[in-house]
Short mmCIF file of C-alpha atoms in Angstrom, two decimals:
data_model
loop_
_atom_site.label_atom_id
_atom_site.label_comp_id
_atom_site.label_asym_id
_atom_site.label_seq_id
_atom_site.Cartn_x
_atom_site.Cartn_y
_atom_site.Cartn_z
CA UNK A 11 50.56 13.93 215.70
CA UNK A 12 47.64 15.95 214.86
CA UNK A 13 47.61 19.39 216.58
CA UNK A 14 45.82 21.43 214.47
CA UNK A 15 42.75 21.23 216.56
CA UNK A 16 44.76 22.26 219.39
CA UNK A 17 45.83 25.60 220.10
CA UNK A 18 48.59 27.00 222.59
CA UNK A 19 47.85 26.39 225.91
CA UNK A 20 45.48 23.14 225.45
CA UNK A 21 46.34 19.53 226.39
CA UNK A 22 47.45 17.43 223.45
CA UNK A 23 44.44 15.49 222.54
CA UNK A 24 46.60 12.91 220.47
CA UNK A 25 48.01 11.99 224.46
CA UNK A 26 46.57 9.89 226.47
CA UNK A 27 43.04 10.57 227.47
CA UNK A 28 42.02 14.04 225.79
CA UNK A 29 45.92 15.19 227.21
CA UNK A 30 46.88 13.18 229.63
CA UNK A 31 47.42 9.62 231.74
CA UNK A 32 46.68 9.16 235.16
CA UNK A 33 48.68 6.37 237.05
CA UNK A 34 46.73 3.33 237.66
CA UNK A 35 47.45 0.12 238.92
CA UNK A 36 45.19 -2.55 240.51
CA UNK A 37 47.18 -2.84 244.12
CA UNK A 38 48.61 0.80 244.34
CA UNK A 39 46.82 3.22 247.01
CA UNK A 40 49.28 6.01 245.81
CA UNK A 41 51.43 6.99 242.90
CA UNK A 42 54.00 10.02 243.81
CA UNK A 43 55.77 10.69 240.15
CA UNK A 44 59.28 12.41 240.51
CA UNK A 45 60.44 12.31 237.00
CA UNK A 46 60.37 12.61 234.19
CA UNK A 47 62.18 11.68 230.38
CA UNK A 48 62.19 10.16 226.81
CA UNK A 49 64.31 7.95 225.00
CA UNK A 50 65.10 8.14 220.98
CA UNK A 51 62.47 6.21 219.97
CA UNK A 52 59.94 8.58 222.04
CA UNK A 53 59.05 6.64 224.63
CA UNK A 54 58.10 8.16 227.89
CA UNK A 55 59.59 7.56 231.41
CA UNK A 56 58.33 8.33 234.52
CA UNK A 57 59.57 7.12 238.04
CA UNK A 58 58.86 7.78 241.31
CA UNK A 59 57.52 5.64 243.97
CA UNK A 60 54.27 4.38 244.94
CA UNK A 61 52.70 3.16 248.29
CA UNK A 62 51.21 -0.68 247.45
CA UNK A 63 48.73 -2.68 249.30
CA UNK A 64 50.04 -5.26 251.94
CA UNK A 65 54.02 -4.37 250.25
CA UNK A 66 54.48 -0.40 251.60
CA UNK A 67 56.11 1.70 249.48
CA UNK A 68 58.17 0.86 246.82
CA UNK A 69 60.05 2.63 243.44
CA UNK A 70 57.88 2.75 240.55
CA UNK A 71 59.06 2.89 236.92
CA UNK A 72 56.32 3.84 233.98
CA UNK A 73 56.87 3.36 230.45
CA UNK A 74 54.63 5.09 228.14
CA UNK A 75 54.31 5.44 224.21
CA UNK A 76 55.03 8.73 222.44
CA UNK A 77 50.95 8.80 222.17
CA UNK A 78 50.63 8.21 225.99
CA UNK A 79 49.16 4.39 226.02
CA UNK A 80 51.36 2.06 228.89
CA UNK A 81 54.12 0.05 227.08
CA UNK A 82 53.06 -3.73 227.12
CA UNK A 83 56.45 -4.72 226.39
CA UNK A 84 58.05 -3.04 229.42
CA UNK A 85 57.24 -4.89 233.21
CA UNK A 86 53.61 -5.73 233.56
CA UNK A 87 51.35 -3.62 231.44
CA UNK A 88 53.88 -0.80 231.22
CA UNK A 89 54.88 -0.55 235.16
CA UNK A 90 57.71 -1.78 237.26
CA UNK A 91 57.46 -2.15 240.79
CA UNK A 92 60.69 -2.86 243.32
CA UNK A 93 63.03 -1.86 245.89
CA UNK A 94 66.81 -1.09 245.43
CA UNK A 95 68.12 -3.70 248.80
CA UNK A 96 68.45 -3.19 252.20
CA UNK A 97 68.37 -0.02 253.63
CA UNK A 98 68.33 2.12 250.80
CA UNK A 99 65.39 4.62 250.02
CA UNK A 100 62.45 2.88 247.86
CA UNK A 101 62.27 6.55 246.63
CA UNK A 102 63.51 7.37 242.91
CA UNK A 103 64.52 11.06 242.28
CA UNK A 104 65.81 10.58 238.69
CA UNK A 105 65.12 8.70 235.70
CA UNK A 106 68.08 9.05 232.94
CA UNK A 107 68.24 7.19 229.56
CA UNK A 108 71.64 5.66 227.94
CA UNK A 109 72.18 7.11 224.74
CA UNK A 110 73.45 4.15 223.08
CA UNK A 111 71.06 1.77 223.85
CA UNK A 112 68.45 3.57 225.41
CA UNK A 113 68.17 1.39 228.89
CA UNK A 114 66.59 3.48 231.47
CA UNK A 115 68.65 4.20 234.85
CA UNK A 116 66.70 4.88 238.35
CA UNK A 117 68.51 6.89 241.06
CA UNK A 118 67.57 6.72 244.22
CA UNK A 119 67.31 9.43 247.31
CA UNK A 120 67.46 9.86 250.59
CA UNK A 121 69.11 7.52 253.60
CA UNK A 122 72.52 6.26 254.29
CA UNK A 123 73.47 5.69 250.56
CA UNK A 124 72.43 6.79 247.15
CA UNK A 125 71.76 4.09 244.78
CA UNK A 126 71.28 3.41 240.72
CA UNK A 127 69.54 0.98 239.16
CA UNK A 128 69.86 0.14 235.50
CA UNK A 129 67.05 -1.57 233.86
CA UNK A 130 66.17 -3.63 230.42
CA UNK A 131 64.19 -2.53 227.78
CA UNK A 132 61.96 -5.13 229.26
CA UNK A 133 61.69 -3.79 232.69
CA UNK A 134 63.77 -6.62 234.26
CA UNK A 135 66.78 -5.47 236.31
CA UNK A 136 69.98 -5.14 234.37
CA UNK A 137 72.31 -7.84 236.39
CA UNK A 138 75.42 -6.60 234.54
CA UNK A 139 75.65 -3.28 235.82
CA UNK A 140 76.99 -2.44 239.55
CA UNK A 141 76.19 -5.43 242.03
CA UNK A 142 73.15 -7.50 240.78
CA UNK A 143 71.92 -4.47 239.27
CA UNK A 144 72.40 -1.94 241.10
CA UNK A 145 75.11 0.62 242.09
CA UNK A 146 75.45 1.86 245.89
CA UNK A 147 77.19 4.96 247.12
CA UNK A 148 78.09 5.28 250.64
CA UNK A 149 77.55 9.05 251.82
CA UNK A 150 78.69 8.13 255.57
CA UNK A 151 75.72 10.53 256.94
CA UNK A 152 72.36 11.46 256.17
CA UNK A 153 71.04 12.09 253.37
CA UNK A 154 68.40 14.99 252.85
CA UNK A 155 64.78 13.55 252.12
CA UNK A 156 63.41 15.77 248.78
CA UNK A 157 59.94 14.76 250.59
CA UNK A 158 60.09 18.07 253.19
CA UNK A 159 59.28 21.45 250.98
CA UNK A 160 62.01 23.63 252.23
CA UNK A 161 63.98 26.07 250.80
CA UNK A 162 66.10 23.64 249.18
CA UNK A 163 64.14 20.68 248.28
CA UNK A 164 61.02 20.15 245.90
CA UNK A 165 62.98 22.37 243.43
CA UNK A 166 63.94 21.16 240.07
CA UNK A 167 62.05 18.42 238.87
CA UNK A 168 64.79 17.79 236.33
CA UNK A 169 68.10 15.18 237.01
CA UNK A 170 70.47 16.34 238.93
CA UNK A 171 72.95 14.19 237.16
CA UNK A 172 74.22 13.99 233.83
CA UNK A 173 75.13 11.17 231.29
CA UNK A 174 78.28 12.26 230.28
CA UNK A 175 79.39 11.95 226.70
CA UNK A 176 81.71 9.21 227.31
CA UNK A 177 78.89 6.66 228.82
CA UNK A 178 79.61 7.57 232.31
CA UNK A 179 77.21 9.12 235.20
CA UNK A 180 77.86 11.95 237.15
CA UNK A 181 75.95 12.04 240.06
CA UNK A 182 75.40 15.06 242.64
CA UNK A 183 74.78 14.14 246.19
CA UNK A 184 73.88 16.01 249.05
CA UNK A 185 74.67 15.07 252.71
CA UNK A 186 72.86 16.71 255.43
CA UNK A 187 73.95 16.94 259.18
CA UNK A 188 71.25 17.61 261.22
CA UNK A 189 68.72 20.29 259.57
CA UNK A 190 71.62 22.12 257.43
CA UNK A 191 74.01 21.06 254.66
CA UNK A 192 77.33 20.07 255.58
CA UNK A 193 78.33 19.14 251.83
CA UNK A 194 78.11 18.14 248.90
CA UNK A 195 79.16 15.13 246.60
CA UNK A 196 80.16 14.53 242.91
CA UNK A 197 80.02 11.08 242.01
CA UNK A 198 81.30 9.65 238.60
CA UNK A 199 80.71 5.85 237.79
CA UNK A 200 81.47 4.16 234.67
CA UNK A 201 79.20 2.05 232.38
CA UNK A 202 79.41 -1.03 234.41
CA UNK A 203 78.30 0.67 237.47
CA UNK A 204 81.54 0.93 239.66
CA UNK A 205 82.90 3.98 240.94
CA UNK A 206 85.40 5.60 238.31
CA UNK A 207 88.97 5.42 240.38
CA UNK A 208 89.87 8.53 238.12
CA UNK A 209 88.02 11.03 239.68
CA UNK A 210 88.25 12.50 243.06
CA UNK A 211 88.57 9.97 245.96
CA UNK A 212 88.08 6.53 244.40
CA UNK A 213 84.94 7.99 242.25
CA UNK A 214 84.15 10.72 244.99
CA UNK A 215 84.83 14.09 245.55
CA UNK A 216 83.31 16.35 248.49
CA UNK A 217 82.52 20.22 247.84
CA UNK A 218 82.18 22.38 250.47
CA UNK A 219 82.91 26.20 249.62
CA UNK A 220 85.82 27.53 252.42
CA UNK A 221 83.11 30.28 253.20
CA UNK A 222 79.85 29.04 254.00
CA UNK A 223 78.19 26.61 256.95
CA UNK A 224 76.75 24.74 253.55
CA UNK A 225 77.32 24.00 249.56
CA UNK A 226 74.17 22.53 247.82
CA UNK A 227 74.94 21.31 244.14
CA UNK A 228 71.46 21.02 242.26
CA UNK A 229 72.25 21.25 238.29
CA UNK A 230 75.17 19.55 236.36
CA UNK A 231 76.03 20.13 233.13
CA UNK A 232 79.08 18.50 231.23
CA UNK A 233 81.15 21.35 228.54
CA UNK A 234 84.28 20.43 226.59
CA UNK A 235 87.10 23.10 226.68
CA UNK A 236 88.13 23.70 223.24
CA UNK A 237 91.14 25.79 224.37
CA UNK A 238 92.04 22.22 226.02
CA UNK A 239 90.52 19.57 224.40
CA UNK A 240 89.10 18.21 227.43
CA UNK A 241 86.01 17.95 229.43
CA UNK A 242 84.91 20.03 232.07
CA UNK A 243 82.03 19.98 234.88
CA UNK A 244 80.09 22.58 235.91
CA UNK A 245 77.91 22.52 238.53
CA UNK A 246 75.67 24.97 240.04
CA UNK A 247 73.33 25.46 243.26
CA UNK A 248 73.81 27.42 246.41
CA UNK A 249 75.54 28.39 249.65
CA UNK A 250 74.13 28.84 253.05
CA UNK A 251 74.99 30.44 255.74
CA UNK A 252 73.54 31.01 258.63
CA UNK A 253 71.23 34.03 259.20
CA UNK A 254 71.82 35.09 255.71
CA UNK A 255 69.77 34.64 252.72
CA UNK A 256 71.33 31.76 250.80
CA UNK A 257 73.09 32.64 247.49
CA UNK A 258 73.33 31.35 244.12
CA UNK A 259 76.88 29.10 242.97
CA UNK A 260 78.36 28.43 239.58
CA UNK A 261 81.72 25.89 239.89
CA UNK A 262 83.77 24.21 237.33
CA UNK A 263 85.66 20.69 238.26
CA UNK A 264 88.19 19.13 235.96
CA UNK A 265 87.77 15.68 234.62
CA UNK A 266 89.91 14.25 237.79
CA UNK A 267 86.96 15.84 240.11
CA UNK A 268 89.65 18.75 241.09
CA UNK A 269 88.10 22.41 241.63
CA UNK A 270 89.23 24.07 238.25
CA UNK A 271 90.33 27.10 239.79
CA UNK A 272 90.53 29.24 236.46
CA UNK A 273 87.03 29.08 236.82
CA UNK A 274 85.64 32.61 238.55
CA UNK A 275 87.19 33.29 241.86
CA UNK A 276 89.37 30.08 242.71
CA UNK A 277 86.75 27.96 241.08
CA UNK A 278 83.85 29.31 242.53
CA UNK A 279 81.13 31.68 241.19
CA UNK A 280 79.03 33.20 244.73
CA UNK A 281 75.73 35.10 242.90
CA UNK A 282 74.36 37.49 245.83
CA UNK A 283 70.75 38.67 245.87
CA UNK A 284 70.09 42.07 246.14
CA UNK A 285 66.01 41.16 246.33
CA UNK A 286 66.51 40.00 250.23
CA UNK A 287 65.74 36.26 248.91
CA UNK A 288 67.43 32.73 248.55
CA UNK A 289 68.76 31.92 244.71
CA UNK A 290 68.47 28.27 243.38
CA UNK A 291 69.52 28.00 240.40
CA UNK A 292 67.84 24.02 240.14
CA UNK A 293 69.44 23.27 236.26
CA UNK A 294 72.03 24.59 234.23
CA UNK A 295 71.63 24.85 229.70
CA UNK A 296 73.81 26.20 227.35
CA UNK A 297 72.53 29.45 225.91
CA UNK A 298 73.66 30.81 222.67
CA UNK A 299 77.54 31.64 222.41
CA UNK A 300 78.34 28.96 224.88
CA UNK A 301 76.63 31.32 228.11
CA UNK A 302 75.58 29.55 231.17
CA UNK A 303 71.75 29.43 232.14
CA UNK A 304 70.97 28.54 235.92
CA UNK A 305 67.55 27.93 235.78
CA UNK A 306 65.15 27.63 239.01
CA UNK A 307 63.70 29.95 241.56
CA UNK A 308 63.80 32.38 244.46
CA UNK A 309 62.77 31.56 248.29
CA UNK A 310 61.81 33.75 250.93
CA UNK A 311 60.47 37.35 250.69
CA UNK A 312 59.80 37.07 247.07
CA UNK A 313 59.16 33.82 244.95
CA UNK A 314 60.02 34.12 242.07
CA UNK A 315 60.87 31.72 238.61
CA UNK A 316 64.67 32.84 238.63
CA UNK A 317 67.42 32.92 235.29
CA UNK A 318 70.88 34.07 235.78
CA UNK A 319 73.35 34.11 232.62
CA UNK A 320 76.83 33.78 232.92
CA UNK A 321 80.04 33.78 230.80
CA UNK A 322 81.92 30.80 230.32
CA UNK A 323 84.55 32.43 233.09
CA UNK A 324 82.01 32.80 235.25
CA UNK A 325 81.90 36.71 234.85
CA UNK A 326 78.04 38.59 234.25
CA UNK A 327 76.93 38.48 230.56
CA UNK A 328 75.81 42.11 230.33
CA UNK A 329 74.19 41.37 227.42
CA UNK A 330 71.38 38.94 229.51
CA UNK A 331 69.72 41.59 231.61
CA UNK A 332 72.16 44.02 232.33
CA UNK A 333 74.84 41.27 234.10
CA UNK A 334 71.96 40.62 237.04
CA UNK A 335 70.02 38.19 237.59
CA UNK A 336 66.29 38.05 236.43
CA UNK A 337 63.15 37.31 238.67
CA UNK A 338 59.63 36.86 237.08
CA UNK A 339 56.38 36.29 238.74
CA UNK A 340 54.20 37.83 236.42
CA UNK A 341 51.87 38.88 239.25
CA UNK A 342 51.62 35.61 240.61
CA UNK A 343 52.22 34.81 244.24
CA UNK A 344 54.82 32.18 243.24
CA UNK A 345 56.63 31.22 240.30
CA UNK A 346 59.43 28.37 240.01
CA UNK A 347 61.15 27.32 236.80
CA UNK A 348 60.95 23.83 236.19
CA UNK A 349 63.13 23.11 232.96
CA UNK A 350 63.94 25.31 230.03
CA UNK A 351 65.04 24.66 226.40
CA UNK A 352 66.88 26.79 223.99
CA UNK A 353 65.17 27.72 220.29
CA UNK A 354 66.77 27.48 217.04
CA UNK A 355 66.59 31.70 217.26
CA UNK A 356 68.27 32.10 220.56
CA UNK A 357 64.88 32.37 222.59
CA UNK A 358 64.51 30.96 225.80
CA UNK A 359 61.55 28.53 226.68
CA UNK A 360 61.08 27.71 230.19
CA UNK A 361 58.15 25.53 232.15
CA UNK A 362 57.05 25.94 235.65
CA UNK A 363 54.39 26.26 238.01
CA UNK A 364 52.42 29.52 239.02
CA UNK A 365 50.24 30.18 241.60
CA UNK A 366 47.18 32.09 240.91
CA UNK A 367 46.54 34.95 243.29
CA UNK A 368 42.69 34.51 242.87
CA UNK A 369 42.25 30.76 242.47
CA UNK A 370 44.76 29.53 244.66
CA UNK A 371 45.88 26.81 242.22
CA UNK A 372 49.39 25.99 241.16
CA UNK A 373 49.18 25.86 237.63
CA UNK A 374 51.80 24.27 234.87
CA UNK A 375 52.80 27.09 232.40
CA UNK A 376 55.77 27.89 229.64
CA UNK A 377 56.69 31.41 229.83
CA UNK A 378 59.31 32.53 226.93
CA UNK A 379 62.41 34.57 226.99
CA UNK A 380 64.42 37.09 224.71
CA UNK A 381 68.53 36.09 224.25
CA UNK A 382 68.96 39.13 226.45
CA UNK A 383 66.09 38.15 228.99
CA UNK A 384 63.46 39.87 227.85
CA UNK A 385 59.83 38.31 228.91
CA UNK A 386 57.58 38.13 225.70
CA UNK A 387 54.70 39.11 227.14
CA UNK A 388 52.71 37.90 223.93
CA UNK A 389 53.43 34.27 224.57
CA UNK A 390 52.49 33.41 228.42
CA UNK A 391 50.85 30.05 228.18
CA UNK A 392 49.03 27.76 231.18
CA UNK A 393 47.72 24.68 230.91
CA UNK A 394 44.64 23.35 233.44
CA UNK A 395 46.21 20.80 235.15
CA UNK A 396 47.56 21.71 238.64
CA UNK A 397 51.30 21.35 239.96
CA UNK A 398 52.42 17.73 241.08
CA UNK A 399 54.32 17.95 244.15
CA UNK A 400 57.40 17.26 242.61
CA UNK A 401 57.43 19.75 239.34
CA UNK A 402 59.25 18.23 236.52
CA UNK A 403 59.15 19.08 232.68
CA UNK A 404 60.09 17.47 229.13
CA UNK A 405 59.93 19.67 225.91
CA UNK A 406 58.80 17.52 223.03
CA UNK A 407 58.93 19.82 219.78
CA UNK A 408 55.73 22.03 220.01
CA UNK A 409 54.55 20.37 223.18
CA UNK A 410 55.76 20.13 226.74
CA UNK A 411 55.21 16.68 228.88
CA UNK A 412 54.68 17.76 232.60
CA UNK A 413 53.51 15.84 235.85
CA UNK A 414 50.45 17.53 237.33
CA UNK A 415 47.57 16.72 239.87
CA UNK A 416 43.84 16.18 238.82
CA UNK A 417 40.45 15.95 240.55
CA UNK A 418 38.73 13.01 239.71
CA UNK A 419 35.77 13.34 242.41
CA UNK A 420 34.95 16.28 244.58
CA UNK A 421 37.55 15.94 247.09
CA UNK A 422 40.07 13.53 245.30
CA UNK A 423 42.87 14.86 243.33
CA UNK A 424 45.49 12.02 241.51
CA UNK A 425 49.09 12.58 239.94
CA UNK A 426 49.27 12.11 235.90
CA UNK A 427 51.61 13.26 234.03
CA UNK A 428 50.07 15.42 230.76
CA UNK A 429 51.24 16.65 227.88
CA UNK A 430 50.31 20.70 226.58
CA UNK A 431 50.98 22.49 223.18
CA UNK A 432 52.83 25.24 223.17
CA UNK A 433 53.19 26.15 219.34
#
């Protein structure tokens, strides 16, 4: 990759066209991209769904090389079109990668069930995994749809779920009765697909915090004990309750799906806002010394891109902003952090969108971050492609893939998914 006629802030013109690669196929009205990720040979995934003429909408699963031109050897000219079955949402929220043999998996959102799909390097289905190819959970209720911008939805951009160390998936789930959260579910299935008996209720286990009308989990990160030898979960999101601004959550389950109540106070970690908005803290990384990152954003009076560090315990790291937890919006009208990545020197790298008070435009930027959450204020970088509806991020080395909007005529804007230097 060439970048030294690029400079910080440009679009990679080794990518795609001059930066970037706008979705294009011969019987698709609409591509909607939802994620976003890259296997160990550097090939690029991106899923989502797509509306198709005389078929409706269906998932859609992209496969790019690490210079941005569609993969002939994956589905027809790079794409893969489909459904998951019967009454289960066409729509694809997540796109993971197996480490060992890099086949991609699809999870699905929204409706009575969740659903994952495991594909072939070619692009065919992956009739070994699940039934025919594809796993189902039963929520027994609805489902929240990721396609309404509230509070709570539209967030992260990044999975959800995590591929856990020993092949398996963990899955996070949330189940929605009426127009607030009842609960949420952790899901762990193993390599073939079924639901691992081991943990929880036959591969299921419900969160609800004692205290609050709701529990949203929205980042999952896997951590192994080295007091214990073991693996641990920890999840993070929010509670609601009504009238109140929602507040920020940090919980720990053991490997059987029990709450690990060590963890904080009787496994739970409740992060109040003292700005008089709602914390989402969308994904959880490791910082340095083995300290929790929630990365994501405020809601409400003030929206802001939003970090909170905590100890391993749970407790405030006093050393990452005084214990409390950090808001930037650099003067914008709204920030949200998308993703973040950790340096080699402790610093903090995080992409998300900002919204210009002058222009009006959602941009794509990479802000960057002090150990102790300090903004460098030297590196602020944006890139000019605007915010796709569903934010999601992919650091590459010294560039940054990201799904963004583009006008193509006038009045016509597309989804593409670009990639930006950022060193």
């Amino acid at each position: 990759m060439n970048l030294k006629k690029a400079r910080p802030g440009d679009l990679d013109p080794d990518f795609g066209d001059n930066g970037q690669v706008i979705f294009t196929s011969p019987d698709v009205l609409q591509f909607t991209p939802w994620a976003i990720n890259v296997d160990s040979e550097q090939r690029i995934y991106v899923a989502g769904h797509a509306l198709r003429t005389g078929v409706g909408n269906q998932y859609f699963c992209m496969r790019l090389t690490s210079t941005g031109q569609p993969d002939k050897d994956f589905g027809q000219a790079g794409y893969v079109f489909g459904t998951f079955g019967d009454n289960i949402s066409h729509q694809v929220g997540e796109v993971l990668v197996q480490k060992n043999d890099n086949k991609p998996l699809l999870i699905s959102t929204f409706g009575q069930t969740k659903a994952v799909m495991r594909l072939n390097l070619d692009g065919s289905r992956d009739l070994s995994y699940g039934k025919d190819g594809v796993a189902i959970i039963p929520t027994g209720a609805s489902m929240r749809s990721d396609e309404v911008e509230t509070a709570a939805s539209g967030t992260g951009g990044t999975s959800h779920s995590t591929l856990l160390s020993d092949g398996k998936l963990l899955l996070i789930a949330e189940v929605w009765v009426g127009s607030s959260v009842h609960h949420s579910l952790v899901v762990r299935l193993n390599t073939d697909g079924t639901l691992d008996n081991q943990f929880g209720e036959q591969g299921i286990t419900r969160v609800r915090h004692p205290d609050f009308d709701g529990t949203l989990l929205l980042g999952s990160l896997e951590l192994e004990n080295e007091n214990e030898n073991e693996m641990k979960y920890l999840l993070s999101g929010a509670v609601l309750k009504q009238g109140q601004h929602d507040r920020a959550l940090f919980m720990r389950l053991l490997p059987s799906g029990k709450l690990d109540t060590s963890f904080a106070d009787e496994g739970y970690k409740v992060v109040l806002s003292e700005f008089r908005t709602g914390f989402y803290p969308d994904k959880l990384i490791l910082q340095t010394n083995h300290r929790l990152l929630g990365v994501g954003h405020t809601y409400d009076a003030r929206d802001a891109g939003l970090l909170i560090s905590r100890e391993m315990d749970g407790s405030e790291n006093i050393q990452f902003n005084g214990g409390r937890p950090l808001l930037e919006s650099n003067g914008a009208l709204r920030n949200k952090w998308t993703n973040a990545l950790i340096q080699n020197d402790g610093k903090i790298l995080v992409h998300g969108s900002t919204l210009n008070a002058q222009s009006g435009e959602d941009k794509n930027a990479v802000a960057r971050f002090t150990d102790d959450g300090q903004l460098d204020t030297s590196f602020g970088i944006s890139f000019p492609v605007r915010q796709a509806y569903r934010p999601a991020a992919w650091f590459t080395g010294n560039t940054v893939l990201f799904l963004g909007t583009i006008k193509v005529d006038e009045t016509k804007y597309v989804h593409c998914i670009a990639r930006g230097v950022i060193a």
